[in-house]
XYZ file of C-alpha atoms in Angstrom:
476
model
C 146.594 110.986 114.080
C 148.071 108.477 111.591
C 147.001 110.655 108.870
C 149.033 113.637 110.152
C 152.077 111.790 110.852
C 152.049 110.386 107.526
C 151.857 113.687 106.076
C 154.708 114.883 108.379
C 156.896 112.585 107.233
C 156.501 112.654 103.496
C 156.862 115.852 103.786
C 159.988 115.518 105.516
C 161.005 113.341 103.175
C 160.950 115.742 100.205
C 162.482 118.544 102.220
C 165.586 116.211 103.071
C 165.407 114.727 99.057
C 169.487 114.344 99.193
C 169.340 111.992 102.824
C 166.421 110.485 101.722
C 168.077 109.182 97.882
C 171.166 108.331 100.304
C 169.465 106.469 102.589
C 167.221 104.602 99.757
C 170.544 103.052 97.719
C 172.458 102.641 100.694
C 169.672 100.396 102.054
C 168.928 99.086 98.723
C 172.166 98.073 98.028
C 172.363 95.878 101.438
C 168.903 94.563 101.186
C 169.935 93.473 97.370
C 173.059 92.115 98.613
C 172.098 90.021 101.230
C 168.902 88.348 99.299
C 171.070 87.101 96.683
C 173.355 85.319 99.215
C 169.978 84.314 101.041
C 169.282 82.746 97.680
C 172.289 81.146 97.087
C 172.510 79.777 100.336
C 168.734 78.208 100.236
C 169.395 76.957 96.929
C 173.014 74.881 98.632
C 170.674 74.003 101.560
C 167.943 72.790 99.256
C 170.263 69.536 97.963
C 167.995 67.044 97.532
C 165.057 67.486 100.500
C 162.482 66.841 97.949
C 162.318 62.570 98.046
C 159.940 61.337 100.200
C 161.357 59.580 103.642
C 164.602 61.636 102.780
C 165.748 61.238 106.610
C 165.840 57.307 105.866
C 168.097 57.516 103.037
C 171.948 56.817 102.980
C 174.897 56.550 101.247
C 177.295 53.646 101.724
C 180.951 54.911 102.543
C 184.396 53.550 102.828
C 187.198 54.292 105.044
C 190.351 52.473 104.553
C 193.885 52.234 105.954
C 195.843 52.112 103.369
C 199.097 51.072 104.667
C 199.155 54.197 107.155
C 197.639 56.872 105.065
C 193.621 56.655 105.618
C 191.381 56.894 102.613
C 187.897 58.113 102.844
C 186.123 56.321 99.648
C 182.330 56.515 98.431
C 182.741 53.519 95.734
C 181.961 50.279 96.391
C 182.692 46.432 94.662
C 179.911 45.678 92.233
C 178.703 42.528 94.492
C 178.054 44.569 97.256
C 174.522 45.553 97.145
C 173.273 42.055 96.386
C 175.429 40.969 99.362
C 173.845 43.401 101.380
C 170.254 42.279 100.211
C 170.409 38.787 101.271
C 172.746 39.977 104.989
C 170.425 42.795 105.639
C 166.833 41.580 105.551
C 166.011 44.490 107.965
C 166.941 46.942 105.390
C 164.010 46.939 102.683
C 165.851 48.993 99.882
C 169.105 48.922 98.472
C 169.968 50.141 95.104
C 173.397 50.659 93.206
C 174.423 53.824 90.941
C 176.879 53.471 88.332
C 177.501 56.844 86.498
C 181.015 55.447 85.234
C 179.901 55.846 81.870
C 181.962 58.975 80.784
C 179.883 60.750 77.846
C 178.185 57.865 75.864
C 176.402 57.979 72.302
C 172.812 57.815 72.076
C 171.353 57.416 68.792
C 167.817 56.592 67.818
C 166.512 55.155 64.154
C 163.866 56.702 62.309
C 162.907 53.466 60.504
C 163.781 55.111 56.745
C 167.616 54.370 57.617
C 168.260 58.036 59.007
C 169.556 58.099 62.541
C 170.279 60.537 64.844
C 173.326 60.619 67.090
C 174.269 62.577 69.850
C 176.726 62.460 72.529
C 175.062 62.627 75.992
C 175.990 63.140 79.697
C 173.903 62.513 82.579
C 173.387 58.656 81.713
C 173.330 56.146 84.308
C 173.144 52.051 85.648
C 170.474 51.702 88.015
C 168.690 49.080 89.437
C 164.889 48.482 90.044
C 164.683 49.540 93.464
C 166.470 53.407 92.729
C 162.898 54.616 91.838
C 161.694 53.181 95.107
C 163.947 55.143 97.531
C 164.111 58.283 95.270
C 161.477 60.540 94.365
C 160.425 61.223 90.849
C 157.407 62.595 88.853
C 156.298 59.859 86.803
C 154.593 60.587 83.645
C 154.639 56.954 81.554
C 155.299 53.859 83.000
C 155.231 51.787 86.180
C 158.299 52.591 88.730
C 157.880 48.784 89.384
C 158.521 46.958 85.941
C 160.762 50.327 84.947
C 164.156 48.471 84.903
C 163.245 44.802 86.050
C 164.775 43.532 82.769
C 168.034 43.984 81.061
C 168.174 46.556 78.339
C 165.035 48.767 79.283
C 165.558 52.102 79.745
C 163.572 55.107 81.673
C 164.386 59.101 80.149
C 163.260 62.286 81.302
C 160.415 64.171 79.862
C 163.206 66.609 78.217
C 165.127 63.514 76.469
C 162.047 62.407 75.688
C 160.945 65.202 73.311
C 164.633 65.604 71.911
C 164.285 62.174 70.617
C 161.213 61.571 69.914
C 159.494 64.407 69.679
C 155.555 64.869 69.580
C 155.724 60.727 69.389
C 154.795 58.474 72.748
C 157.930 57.429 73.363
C 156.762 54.476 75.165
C 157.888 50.823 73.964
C 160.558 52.568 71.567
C 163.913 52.200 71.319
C 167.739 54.377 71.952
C 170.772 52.483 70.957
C 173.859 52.451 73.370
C 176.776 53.535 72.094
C 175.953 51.788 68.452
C 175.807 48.075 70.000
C 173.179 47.719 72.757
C 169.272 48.555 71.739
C 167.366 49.662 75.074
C 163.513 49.690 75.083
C 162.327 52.956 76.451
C 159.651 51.654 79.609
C 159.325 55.039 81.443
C 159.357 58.759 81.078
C 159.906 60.991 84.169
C 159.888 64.825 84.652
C 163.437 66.640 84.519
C 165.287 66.343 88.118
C 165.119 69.454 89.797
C 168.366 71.305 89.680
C 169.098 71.290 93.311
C 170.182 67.751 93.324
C 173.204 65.359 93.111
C 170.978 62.693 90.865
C 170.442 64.988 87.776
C 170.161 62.079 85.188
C 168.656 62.034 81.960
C 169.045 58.416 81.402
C 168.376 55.579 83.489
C 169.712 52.357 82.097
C 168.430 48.844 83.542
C 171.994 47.802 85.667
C 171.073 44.262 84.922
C 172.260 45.355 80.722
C 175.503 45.814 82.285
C 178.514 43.173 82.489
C 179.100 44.487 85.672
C 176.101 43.537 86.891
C 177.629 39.504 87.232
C 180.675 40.856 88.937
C 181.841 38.922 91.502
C 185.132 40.962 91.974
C 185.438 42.416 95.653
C 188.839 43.469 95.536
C 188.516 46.566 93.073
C 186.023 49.687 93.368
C 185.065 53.361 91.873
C 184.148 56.036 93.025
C 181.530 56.324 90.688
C 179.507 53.236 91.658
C 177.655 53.741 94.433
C 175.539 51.802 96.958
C 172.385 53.873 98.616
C 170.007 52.523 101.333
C 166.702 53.080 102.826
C 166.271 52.016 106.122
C 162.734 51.827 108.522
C 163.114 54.981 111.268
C 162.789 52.712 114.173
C 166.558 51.081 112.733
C 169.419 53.278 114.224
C 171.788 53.815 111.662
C 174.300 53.084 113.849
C 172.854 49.446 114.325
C 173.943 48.835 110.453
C 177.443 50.290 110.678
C 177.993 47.593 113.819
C 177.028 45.025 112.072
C 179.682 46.019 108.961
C 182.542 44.338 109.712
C 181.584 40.442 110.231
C 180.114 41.024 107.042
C 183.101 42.358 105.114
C 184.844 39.459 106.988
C 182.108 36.664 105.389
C 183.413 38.492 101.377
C 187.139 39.388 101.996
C 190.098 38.259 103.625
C 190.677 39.176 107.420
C 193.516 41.069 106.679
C 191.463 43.530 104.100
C 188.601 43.635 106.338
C 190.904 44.931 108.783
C 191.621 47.646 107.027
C 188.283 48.801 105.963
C 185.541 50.681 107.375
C 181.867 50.779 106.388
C 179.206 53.069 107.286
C 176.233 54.785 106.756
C 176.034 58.616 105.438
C 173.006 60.906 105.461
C 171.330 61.296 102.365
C 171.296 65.446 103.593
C 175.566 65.385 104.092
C 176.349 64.152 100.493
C 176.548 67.886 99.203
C 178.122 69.106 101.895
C 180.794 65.981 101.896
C 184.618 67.140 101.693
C 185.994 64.040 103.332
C 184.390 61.636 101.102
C 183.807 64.003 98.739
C 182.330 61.760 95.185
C 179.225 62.862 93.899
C 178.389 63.271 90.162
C 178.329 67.061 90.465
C 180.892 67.013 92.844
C 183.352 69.211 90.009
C 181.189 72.121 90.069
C 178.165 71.416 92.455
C 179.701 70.641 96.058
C 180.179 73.195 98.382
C 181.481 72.773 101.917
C 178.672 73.800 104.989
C 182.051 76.330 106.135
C 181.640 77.993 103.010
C 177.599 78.591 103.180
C 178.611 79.757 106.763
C 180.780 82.138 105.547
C 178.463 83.750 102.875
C 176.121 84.277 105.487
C 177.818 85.908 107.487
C 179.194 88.562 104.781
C 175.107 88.359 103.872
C 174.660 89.929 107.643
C 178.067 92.275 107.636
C 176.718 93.994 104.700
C 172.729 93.903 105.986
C 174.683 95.418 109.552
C 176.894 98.031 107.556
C 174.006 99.439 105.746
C 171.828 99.110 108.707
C 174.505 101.656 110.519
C 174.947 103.486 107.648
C 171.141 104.710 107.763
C 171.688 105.488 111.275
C 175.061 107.556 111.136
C 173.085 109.603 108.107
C 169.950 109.566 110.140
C 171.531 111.313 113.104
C 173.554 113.780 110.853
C 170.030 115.344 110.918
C 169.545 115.437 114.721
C 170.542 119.113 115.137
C 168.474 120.270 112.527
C 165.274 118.224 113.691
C 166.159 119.427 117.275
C 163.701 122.400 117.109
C 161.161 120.749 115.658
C 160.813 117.834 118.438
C 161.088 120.949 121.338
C 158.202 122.767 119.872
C 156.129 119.740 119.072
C 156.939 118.881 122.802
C 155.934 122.294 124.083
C 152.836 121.910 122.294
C 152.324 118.682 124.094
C 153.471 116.565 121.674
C 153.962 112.747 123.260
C 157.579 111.043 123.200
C 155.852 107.890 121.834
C 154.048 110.167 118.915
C 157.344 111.086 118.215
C 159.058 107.733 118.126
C 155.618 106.435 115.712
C 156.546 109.463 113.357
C 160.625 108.455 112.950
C 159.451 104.935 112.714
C 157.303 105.285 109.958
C 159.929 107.375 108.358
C 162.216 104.339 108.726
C 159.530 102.015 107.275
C 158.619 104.254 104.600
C 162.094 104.614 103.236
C 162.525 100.857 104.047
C 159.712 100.105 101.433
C 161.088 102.074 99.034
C 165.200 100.450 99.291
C 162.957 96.959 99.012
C 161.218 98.680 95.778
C 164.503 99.419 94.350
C 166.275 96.340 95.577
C 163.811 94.011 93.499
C 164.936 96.088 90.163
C 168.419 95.701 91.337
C 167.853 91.857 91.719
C 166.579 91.236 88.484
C 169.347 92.726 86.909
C 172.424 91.163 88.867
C 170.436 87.746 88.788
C 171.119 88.088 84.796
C 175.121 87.878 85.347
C 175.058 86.494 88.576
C 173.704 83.082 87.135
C 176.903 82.635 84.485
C 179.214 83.391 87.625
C 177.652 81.056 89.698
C 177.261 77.945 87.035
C 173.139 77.134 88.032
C 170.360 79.562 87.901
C 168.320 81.459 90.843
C 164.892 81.995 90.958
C 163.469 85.446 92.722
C 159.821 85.002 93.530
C 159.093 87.933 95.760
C 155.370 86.879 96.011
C 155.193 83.301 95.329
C 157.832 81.950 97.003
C 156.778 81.428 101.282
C 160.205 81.542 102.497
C 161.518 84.229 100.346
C 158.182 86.558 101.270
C 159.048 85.510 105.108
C 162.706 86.839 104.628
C 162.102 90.339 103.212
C 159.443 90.541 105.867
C 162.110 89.322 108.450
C 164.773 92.038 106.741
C 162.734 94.800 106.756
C 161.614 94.228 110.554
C 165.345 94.067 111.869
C 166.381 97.062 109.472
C 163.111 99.490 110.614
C 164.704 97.953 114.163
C 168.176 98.504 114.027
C 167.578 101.750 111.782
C 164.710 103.421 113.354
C 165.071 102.794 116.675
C 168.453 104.523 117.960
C 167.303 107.712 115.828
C 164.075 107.699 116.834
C 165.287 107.424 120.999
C 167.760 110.096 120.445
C 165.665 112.458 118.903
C 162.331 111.887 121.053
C 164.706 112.125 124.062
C 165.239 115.562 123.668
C 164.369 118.602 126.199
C 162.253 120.735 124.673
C 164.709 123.963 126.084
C 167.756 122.128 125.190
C 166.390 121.469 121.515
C 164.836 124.608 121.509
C 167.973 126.094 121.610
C 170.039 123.719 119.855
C 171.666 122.222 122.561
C 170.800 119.342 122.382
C 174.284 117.337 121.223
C 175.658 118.569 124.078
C 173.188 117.170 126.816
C 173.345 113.856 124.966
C 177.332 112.955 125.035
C 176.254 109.149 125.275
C 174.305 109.247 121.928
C 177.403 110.495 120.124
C 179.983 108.199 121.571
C 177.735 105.396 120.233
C 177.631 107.140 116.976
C 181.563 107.031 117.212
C 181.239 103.368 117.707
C 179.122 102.565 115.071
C 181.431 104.603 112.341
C 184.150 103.081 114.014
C 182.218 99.406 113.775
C 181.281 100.264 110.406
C 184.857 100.769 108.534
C 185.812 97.378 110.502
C 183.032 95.571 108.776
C 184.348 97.471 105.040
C 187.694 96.603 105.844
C 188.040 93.467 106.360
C 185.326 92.947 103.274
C 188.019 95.391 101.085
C 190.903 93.022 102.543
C 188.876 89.709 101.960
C 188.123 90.212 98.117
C 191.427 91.714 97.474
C 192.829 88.613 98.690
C 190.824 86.500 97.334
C 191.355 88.363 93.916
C 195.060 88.338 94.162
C 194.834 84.488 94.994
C 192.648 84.150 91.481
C 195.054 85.579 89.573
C 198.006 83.197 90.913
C 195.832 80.534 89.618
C 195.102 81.718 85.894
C 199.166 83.007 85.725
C 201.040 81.163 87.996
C 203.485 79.119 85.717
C 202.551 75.470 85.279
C 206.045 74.222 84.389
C 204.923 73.198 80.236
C 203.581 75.766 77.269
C 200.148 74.913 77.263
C 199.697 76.230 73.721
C 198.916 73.564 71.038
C 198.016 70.916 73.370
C 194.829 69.452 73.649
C 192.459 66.893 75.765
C 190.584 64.434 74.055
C 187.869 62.052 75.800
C 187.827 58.447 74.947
């Protein structure tokens, strides 16, 4: 039986050649659109879920009234994590990040008086306990003894073989911005790109004058205070106890005014009300916007889903006669439904085919637009395998289905002599609908990116009150 429906519908594949190559790139097109946004929107939702205990982790915030406008701050005074560490015994991890270190020299000395300079980014302050409550891939070195003294240093496996190439970089030494020699104690694998940590450089914090900062009335954004805390302690529990201890470092008046708390470790990409992150120029995206691109990922999986159909049932009247006199030769409706279905699926398989080649080539542009990479694994990757095979289930649904009831639902007379649009007014008013629902869905997609588009262009034109020609920025 399977064999001859098979046959059936190859071969009414060929006959229809034009539908068919229709029906292929429509469906291609959709399925190609909506995996990339499937990838992008994995890759945003991916920020950072790698360390171990990630639930456990947070970020210390500020929020401060200043003078009747509120301020939403992520830095914090340089004495803060020690305070915390002797106030908070029943918080066993507490580390500070200071990335306010601009783009700093690193130069290394070859012994025969040649050295090699270049100016780095990704460099950071850290303390001991950072390796404890983030996860790395350690490849030389204990995590323990990493940064316990001044002027050591931990690099990535990539800095690593810049500097020192084929040599065990272990015990050697970078020099700081031509002054301060730090003693390379650890080597790590590169950070994975989907996180809001991507150093290079880890610098001991204790090698920093800030480290013996007692100031509590200044901060930046860029030094940071993060936290692991047991599961059985309610964040909540930490952010009560907050202000009698900003009221035991700082003046009643200023501990008035301020506000401590906790924030997920997960909601630091997502963050637009604090907002500071190291990547937060180019990396941060809001959890609106990833809503948004999914649901113009579905629009365009829907549109081409109804474009199948309204093509699909453009062939009704012609494959009219043939369901009547497979019916009067006792044909089953549910034979009949298997046969459309497999058409579905077969031309299903071969958008998916096309879609992959179609993938591979926008991924090449798409990754300069976008400012990171994307990976495609079709076979490798679990959760990218479970959402084709998700896709192509709701498209051979929402495709096959209607079609396949219409046509199957046919009497064999009023087929027979192709009456059969008449009999079945409800099947065409849906159609209506759905060509109706499917140049709402293009519109407002049309209207959307011209908008967007126009509002680009007011950006790169718009005038900025100065000639911009001749001037230029230069870094200190």
């Amino acid at each position: 039986m399977f064999k001859n429906i098979l046959k059936i519908t190859l071969r009414n594949l060929i006959r229809n050649s034009s539908y068919t190559a229709i029906n292929v790139l429509g469906l291609a097109l959709g399925i190609t659109c909506t995996l990339i946004i499937f990838l992008i929107v994995t890759f945003q939702l991916s920020f950072d879920n790698y360390h171990q205990e990630g639930e456990n982790i947070y970020r210390v915030v500020t929020k401060e009234d200043a003078f009747g406008d509120i301020w939403y701050g992520t830095g914090v005074p340089y004495p803060l994590p020690e305070a915390m560490r002797n106030d908070f015994p029943n918080i066993p991890l507490i580390t500070i990040i200071d990335f306010n270190f601009g783009n700093p020299v690193i130069s290394i000395d070859d012994g025969n008086g040649n050295v090699r300079r270049f100016e780095e980014e990704n460099a950071v302050h850290v303390d001991e306990e950072y390796f404890q409550i983030f996860s790395y891939n350690i490849i030389s070195g204990n995590p323990d003894t990493w940064l316990k003294d001044p002027y050591n240093i931990v690099i990535t496996k990539s800095i690593a073989e810049k500097y020192f190439k084929e040599e065990d970089p272990m015990g050697q030494f970078l020099i700081l911005d031509e002054d301060q020699e730090l003693k390379v104690t650890g080597v790590i694998q590169d950070p994975p790109i989907n996180t809001e940590f991507p150093f290079n450089f880890f610098i001991s914090f204790k090698s920093s004058d800030n480290s013996r900062s007692d100031n509590w009335s200044s901060t930046s954004s860029p030094v940071q205070c993060y936290v692991k805390i047991p599961s059985e302690i309610a964040p909540e529990e930490i952010n009560d106890a907050f202000p009698a201890f900003l009221r035991k470092y700082i003046d009643d008046e200023s501990a008035d005014r301020k506000e401590l708390s906790l924030q997920y470790l997960a909601d630091v990409h997502y963050d637009n009300e604090y907002g500071y992150t190291y990547t937060s120029y180019s990396g941060q995206v809001s959890k609106e916007s990833i809503l948004a691109l999914s649901l113009i990922g579905v629009f365009l999986l829907v549109t081409a889903c109804i474009n199948f159909i309204n093509l699909n049932t453009v062939l009704v009247l012609k494959r009219s006669k043939e369901v009547g006199i497979r019916k009067v030769l006792g044909g089953q409706r549910s034979t009949i439904i298997n046969q459309f279905l497999l058409e579905t699926t077969i031309i299903c398989l071969l958008a998916l085919i096309v879609s992959f080649g179609m993938i591979e080539l926008a991924l090449i542009k798409i990754d300069s637009l976008i400012g990171y990479p994307l990976e495609f694994n079709p076979l490798s990757d679990i959760i990218v395998v479970g959402f084709i095979g998700l896709v192509l289930i709701l498209i051979i649904v929402l495709s096959g289905i209607y079609p396949a009831m219409v046509l199957s639902g046919f009497k064999p007379v009023d087929s027979l002599k192709s009456k059969a649009f008449n009999t079945n007014k409800s099947g065409i008013s849906l159609r209506r609908i759905l060509v109706a629902l499917q140049f709402v869905i293009s519109q407002i997609l049309i209207v959307s990116t011209l908008v967007v588009t126009k509002q680009m262009e007011l950006f790169r034109n718009v005038p900025l009150g100065f000639d911009k020609n001749a001037i230029i920025v230069v870094s200190l």
